[in-house]
Coordinates of C-alpha atoms and ligand atoms in Angstrom, one line a residue:
M1 CA -4.6 9.9 -17.9
T2 CA -3.8 7.1 -15.2
N3 CA -0.7 6.4 -13.9
N4 CA 0.1 3.1 -14.4
I5 CA 3.7 3.3 -13.0
Q6 CA 4.3 0.7 -9.8
K7 CA 6.0 2.1 -7.1
W8 CA 8.8 0.9 -5.3
Q9 CA 10.0 1.3 -1.5
L10 CA 13.5 3.1 -0.7
N11 CA 15.2 1.9 2.3
D12 CA 14.2 4.8 4.1
G13 CA 11.1 3.5 3.7
N14 CA 9.4 5.9 1.6
Y15 CA 8.0 5.3 -1.6
I16 CA 9.5 5.7 -5.2
P17 CA 7.9 5.8 -8.5
S18 CA 9.7 2.3 -10.9
L19 CA 9.7 5.0 -13.9
G20 CA 10.5 8.6 -13.7
F21 CA 10.9 11.7 -15.5
G22 CA 14.4 13.3 -16.4
T23 CA 14.2 17.6 -17.3
Y24 CA 17.8 18.3 -18.0
Q25 CA 17.3 21.4 -21.0
L26 CA 14.0 22.0 -20.2
K27 CA 14.2 25.6 -19.3
G28 CA 11.4 28.3 -20.2
N29 CA 8.2 28.2 -21.5
E30 CA 8.3 25.2 -23.5
G31 CA 10.2 23.5 -21.1
A32 CA 7.2 24.2 -18.5
T33 CA 4.9 23.0 -20.8
A34 CA 7.0 19.7 -21.4
I35 CA 6.9 18.8 -17.7
E36 CA 3.0 20.0 -17.5
A37 CA 2.3 17.0 -20.3
A38 CA 4.9 14.8 -18.6
I39 CA 3.0 14.7 -15.0
N40 CA -0.6 15.3 -16.5
S41 CA 0.6 11.5 -18.8
G42 CA 1.0 9.9 -15.6
Y43 CA 4.8 10.7 -14.5
R44 CA 5.0 11.2 -10.9
L45 CA 9.0 11.2 -10.4
L46 CA 10.8 14.2 -12.0
D47 CA 14.3 14.9 -11.7
S48 CA 16.5 18.3 -11.8
A49 CA 19.5 20.1 -10.4
Y50 CA 20.7 22.8 -9.3
N51 CA 23.4 23.0 -12.1
Y52 CA 20.0 22.6 -15.4
E53 CA 19.2 26.1 -14.1
N54 CA 15.4 24.7 -14.4
E55 CA 14.0 24.1 -11.2
G56 CA 11.6 27.0 -11.5
V57 CA 10.4 25.6 -14.9
V58 CA 10.1 22.6 -12.2
G59 CA 8.0 24.4 -9.8
E60 CA 5.9 25.5 -13.0
G61 CA 5.4 22.6 -14.3
I62 CA 4.1 21.0 -11.2
R63 CA 1.6 24.2 -11.0
R64 CA 0.2 24.4 -13.9
S65 CA 0.1 20.7 -14.1
S66 CA -3.7 19.5 -12.1
V67 CA -1.3 17.1 -10.1
P68 CA -1.6 17.5 -5.9
R69 CA 2.0 18.5 -4.9
E70 CA 2.1 15.7 -2.8
E71 CA 1.4 13.0 -5.0
L72 CA 4.7 14.1 -7.0
V73 CA 8.2 12.6 -6.1
V74 CA 10.4 16.5 -6.7
T75 CA 13.8 15.8 -7.0
S76 CA 17.1 18.1 -7.3
K77 CA 20.5 17.9 -6.7
L78 CA 23.5 19.6 -5.5
P79 CA 26.4 21.2 -7.4
G80 CA 30.1 20.3 -6.7
R81 CA 30.7 23.7 -5.7
Y82 CA 29.1 23.7 -2.7
H83 CA 30.1 20.6 -0.8
R84 CA 31.1 22.4 2.4
Y85 CA 28.6 22.2 4.9
E86 CA 27.3 25.8 5.5
D87 CA 26.7 26.3 1.8
A88 CA 25.1 23.2 1.1
V89 CA 22.7 24.0 3.4
K90 CA 22.1 27.1 1.9
T91 CA 21.8 25.5 -1.6
I92 CA 19.2 23.3 -0.3
Q93 CA 17.1 26.5 0.7
E94 CA 17.8 28.2 -2.7
S95 CA 16.9 25.1 -4.3
L96 CA 13.7 25.3 -2.8
Y97 CA 13.0 29.2 -3.2
R98 CA 13.6 28.4 -7.2
T99 CA 10.5 25.4 -7.2
N100 CA 8.7 27.3 -4.8
L101 CA 8.1 23.8 -2.8
N102 CA 8.6 23.8 0.9
Y103 CA 10.4 20.2 0.6
Y104 CA 11.9 18.0 -1.8
D105 CA 11.3 14.3 -1.7
I106 CA 14.4 13.7 -3.5
Y107 CA 17.8 15.7 -2.7
L108 CA 20.9 14.3 -4.3
I109 CA 24.9 15.0 -4.5
H110 CA 25.3 15.5 -7.8
W111 CA 28.9 14.1 -8.4
P112 CA 31.3 13.2 -5.8
N113 CA 34.8 15.2 -6.7
P114 CA 36.8 13.1 -5.1
S115 CA 39.8 15.6 -5.7
Q116 CA 37.8 17.8 -3.8
D117 CA 37.2 15.5 -1.2
L118 CA 33.9 16.8 0.5
Y119 CA 31.6 14.9 -0.4
V120 CA 31.4 13.7 3.2
E121 CA 30.2 16.8 4.4
A122 CA 28.2 17.6 1.8
W123 CA 26.2 14.5 3.1
Q124 CA 26.2 15.6 6.6
A125 CA 23.8 18.6 5.2
L126 CA 21.8 16.5 3.4
I127 CA 21.4 14.2 6.4
D128 CA 20.4 17.3 8.6
A129 CA 18.1 18.8 6.1
K130 CA 16.3 15.9 6.4
K131 CA 16.0 16.4 9.4
W132 CA 15.0 20.0 9.4
G133 CA 11.8 18.4 7.0
L134 CA 13.4 20.2 3.8
I135 CA 14.0 17.1 2.4
R136 CA 12.6 13.3 2.4
S137 CA 15.0 10.9 1.2
I138 CA 19.0 11.7 0.3
G139 CA 20.9 10.5 -2.2
V140 CA 23.7 10.4 -4.3
C141 CA 24.6 10.3 -8.0
N142 CA 27.8 9.2 -9.7
F143 CA 29.2 7.5 -6.4
L144 CA 32.1 4.8 -6.8
P145 CA 32.1 1.6 -4.1
E146 CA 34.4 3.5 -2.1
H147 CA 32.3 6.9 -1.8
L148 CA 29.5 4.5 -0.4
K149 CA 31.7 3.4 1.6
R150 CA 32.9 6.2 3.2
L151 CA 29.3 7.8 3.7
K152 CA 28.4 5.0 5.6
E153 CA 31.5 4.5 7.8
E154 CA 31.7 8.1 8.7
T155 CA 28.4 8.8 8.8
G156 CA 26.4 5.9 9.4
V157 CA 23.8 6.8 6.6
V158 CA 23.4 5.2 3.4
P159 CA 21.7 7.0 0.3
A160 CA 18.8 5.9 -0.1
I161 CA 19.1 6.5 -4.7
N162 CA 22.8 6.1 -6.7
Q163 CA 21.9 7.5 -9.6
I164 CA 24.2 6.6 -12.4
E165 CA 24.5 6.5 -15.8
L166 CA 23.3 3.3 -17.0
H167 CA 22.0 2.0 -20.6
P168 CA 22.1 -1.2 -22.6
F169 CA 26.0 0.2 -23.8
F170 CA 27.4 0.8 -20.2
N171 CA 25.4 -1.4 -17.7
Q172 CA 27.1 -1.6 -14.5
E173 CA 26.3 -4.9 -13.4
E174 CA 29.4 -4.4 -11.2
Q175 CA 28.2 -1.1 -9.7
R176 CA 24.5 -2.5 -9.4
K177 CA 25.5 -5.3 -7.1
V178 CA 27.5 -3.1 -5.0
N179 CA 24.1 -0.7 -4.8
D180 CA 22.1 -3.8 -4.1
S181 CA 24.6 -4.9 -1.2
Y182 CA 23.8 -1.4 0.6
N183 CA 20.0 -2.0 -0.5
I184 CA 20.1 1.5 -2.3
I185 CA 17.9 1.3 -5.5
T186 CA 19.9 2.6 -8.7
Q187 CA 18.5 5.3 -10.5
A188 CA 19.7 5.1 -14.6
W189 CA 20.4 8.6 -15.9
S190 CA 20.7 8.3 -20.1
P191 CA 18.9 5.6 -20.1
L192 CA 18.2 5.5 -23.9
Y193 CA 21.9 6.9 -24.7
R194 CA 20.2 10.0 -25.3
A195 CA 18.8 8.4 -28.1
K196 CA 21.7 8.5 -30.1
D197 CA 22.2 5.4 -32.6
I198 CA 19.7 3.3 -30.4
S199 CA 17.2 2.5 -33.4
D200 CA 19.3 1.7 -35.6
N201 CA 21.1 -1.1 -33.6
Q202 CA 19.8 -4.0 -35.4
I203 CA 20.3 -6.4 -32.2
L204 CA 17.7 -4.0 -30.3
K205 CA 15.6 -3.2 -33.4
G206 CA 15.2 -7.1 -33.5
I207 CA 13.9 -7.9 -30.5
A208 CA 11.9 -4.3 -30.6
D209 CA 9.8 -5.8 -33.4
K210 CA 9.4 -9.4 -32.1
Y211 CA 7.5 -7.7 -29.2
D212 CA 6.0 -5.2 -31.2
K213 CA 7.2 -2.4 -29.3
S214 CA 9.4 0.7 -30.0
V215 CA 13.5 0.4 -29.2
P216 CA 12.3 2.9 -26.5
Q217 CA 10.0 1.0 -24.8
V218 CA 12.4 -2.1 -25.1
I219 CA 15.2 -0.4 -23.4
L220 CA 12.7 1.4 -20.9
R221 CA 11.6 -2.3 -20.3
W222 CA 14.9 -3.9 -19.9
H223 CA 16.1 -0.9 -17.1
Y224 CA 12.4 -2.1 -15.3
Q225 CA 13.3 -5.4 -15.1
L226 CA 17.2 -5.4 -13.8
G227 CA 15.4 -3.2 -11.0
N228 CA 16.5 0.1 -12.4
I229 CA 14.3 3.8 -11.9
A230 CA 15.2 5.2 -15.3
I231 CA 14.3 8.8 -15.6
P232 CA 14.0 9.2 -19.7
K233 CA 13.8 12.9 -20.6
S234 CA 11.4 13.9 -23.9
A235 CA 9.8 17.5 -24.7
N236 CA 8.0 15.8 -27.0
P237 CA 4.5 14.6 -25.7
N238 CA 4.2 11.6 -27.8
R239 CA 7.6 10.3 -27.0
Q240 CA 6.6 10.8 -23.2
L241 CA 3.9 8.5 -23.5
E242 CA 5.9 6.1 -25.6
N243 CA 8.2 5.8 -22.9
K244 CA 5.8 4.9 -20.5
A245 CA 3.9 2.1 -22.1
I246 CA 6.5 -0.6 -21.3
F247 CA 4.0 -2.2 -18.5
D248 CA 2.0 -4.6 -20.8
F249 CA 4.7 -7.3 -21.7
K250 CA 7.7 -8.7 -20.7
L251 CA 11.1 -9.5 -21.9
N252 CA 12.3 -13.0 -21.7
E253 CA 15.4 -14.1 -20.1
A254 CA 17.1 -14.6 -23.5
D255 CA 16.1 -11.2 -24.7
M256 CA 17.4 -9.5 -21.4
M257 CA 20.8 -11.8 -22.0
T258 CA 20.7 -9.6 -25.3
I259 CA 20.6 -6.6 -24.1
N260 CA 23.1 -7.4 -21.5
G261 CA 25.5 -8.2 -23.8
L262 CA 25.7 -5.1 -25.6
T263 CA 27.6 -3.6 -22.6
Q264 CA 31.3 -2.3 -23.5
E265 CA 34.4 -1.7 -21.1
N266 CA 34.5 1.9 -22.2
G267 CA 30.6 2.4 -23.0
R268 CA 30.2 5.4 -20.9
M269 CA 28.6 8.1 -23.7
N270 CA 31.2 11.1 -22.8
D271 CA 34.3 9.2 -20.9
Q272 CA 32.6 10.6 -17.8
D273 CA 34.5 8.4 -15.1
P274 CA 33.2 9.9 -11.6
A275 CA 36.7 9.0 -10.6
V276 CA 38.6 11.3 -12.1
Y277 CA 35.5 13.3 -14.1
E278 CA 34.2 16.4 -12.0
E279 CA 31.2 18.8 -12.3
Y280 CA 31.1 22.0 -10.2
Ligands
NAP301 N1 23.1 12.7 -12.5 C1 23.8 12.9 -13.0 O1 25.1 13.0 -13.2 C2 22.6 13.3 -14.9 C3 23.6 13.1 -16.3 C4 22.9 13.2 -17.0 C5 21.3 13.3 -17.0 N2 20.9 13.1 -15.9 C6 19.4 13.1 -15.9 O2 18.8 12.0 -16.4 C7 17.7 12.4 -17.4 C8 17.7 11.4 -18.8 O3 19.1 11.6 -19.4 P1 19.2 12.5 -21.0 O4 18.0 13.7 -21.0 O5 20.7 12.6 -20.5 O6 19.2 11.0 -21.8 P2 17.4 9.8 -22.4 O7 16.8 10.6 -21.2 O8 18.8 8.9 -22.1 O9 17.6 10.7 -23.2 C9 16.9 12.1 -23.8 C10 17.3 12.0 -25.6 O10 16.4 11.2 -26.0 C11 15.3 11.9 -27.0 N3 13.9 10.9 -26.2 C12 13.4 10.5 -25.8 N4 12.6 9.3 -25.3 C13 12.6 9.1 -27.0 C14 11.5 8.0 -28.1 N5 11.1 7.4 -27.4 N6 12.5 8.3 -28.8 C15 12.9 8.8 -29.7 N7 13.8 9.8 -28.6 C16 13.9 9.9 -27.5 C17 14.9 13.0 -26.7 O11 14.8 14.3 -27.4 P3 13.1 15.0 -27.0 O12 13.2 15.4 -26.3 O13 13.1 15.6 -28.5 O14 12.2 13.6 -27.3 C18 16.0 13.5 -25.9 O15 17.3 14.1 -26.9 C19 18.0 13.9 -17.7 O16 17.2 14.4 -17.9 C20 18.6 14.4 -16.4 O17 17.4 14.8 -15.6 C21 21.6 13.1 -14.8

């Protein structure tokens, strides 16, 4: 299967595919089979996390696939309970053992956990792990403007990526502008709103029918045109292919505006505001 996904450049000079594959809840043999299928169908960017307890399955999917490791962009994330510098360094090493890789392309801080106030220390560990060659690019997830500002002020190093909840019902216009101002690429988690009710949305359905595409394809194309890297998860090989088939059409400006207009102030799926919501 050809890989037609264009690459974008990160602020550290490395390149990253403009569409990736989410792996939350892909575990065990079924998970490895789904990841292998995704790679063989052309996905090159894989998302994972220490807390998904599936880094081993990601490694297994990579080994089963026909694609050389160096063509893949493999991601994992540091959990909140390991933000202390020494813990973070050990966790990155443990993540590598679990995947059975000797470097990660991308490693992200999973949540800022501001009440814990250790994310700058965690960031210093990622900076050092990059210097030691354990990681190629470093970034964050769920960071608000004030968290990004502190990283820059206290370490001088700006993340390459900020992965945030982003879908048509919560389009994060302000956070995207802040990310852009630092030259940080925005990645979109739950880019399809976990497929909840999206296909019944008459506005999205109307646009999809016009382009002879599915609602997930229209949403993923909208992400691409906004400059977001979406990382949709699907265990199903047909839906994996469907989610990739977004590079042969273009939404017009009016349709982009219509989708932008679906956003809601309280549009987060599960009210996970990183100013107060924390994960360990
Ligand atoms: N950094 C963070 O804090 C954070 C938080 C959440 C998620 N993430 C990452 O982001 C990734 C994506 O987010 P997500 O998994 O929460 O949600 P998502 O990708 O928006 O949606 C996944 C759901 O949509 C279904 N689906 C996928 N493609 C479909 C299609 N074409 N038609 C119909 N249904 C479809 C999947 O079912 P099937 O599998 O049955 O197809 C699954 O139930 C995660 O897997 C994870 O890697 C990061």
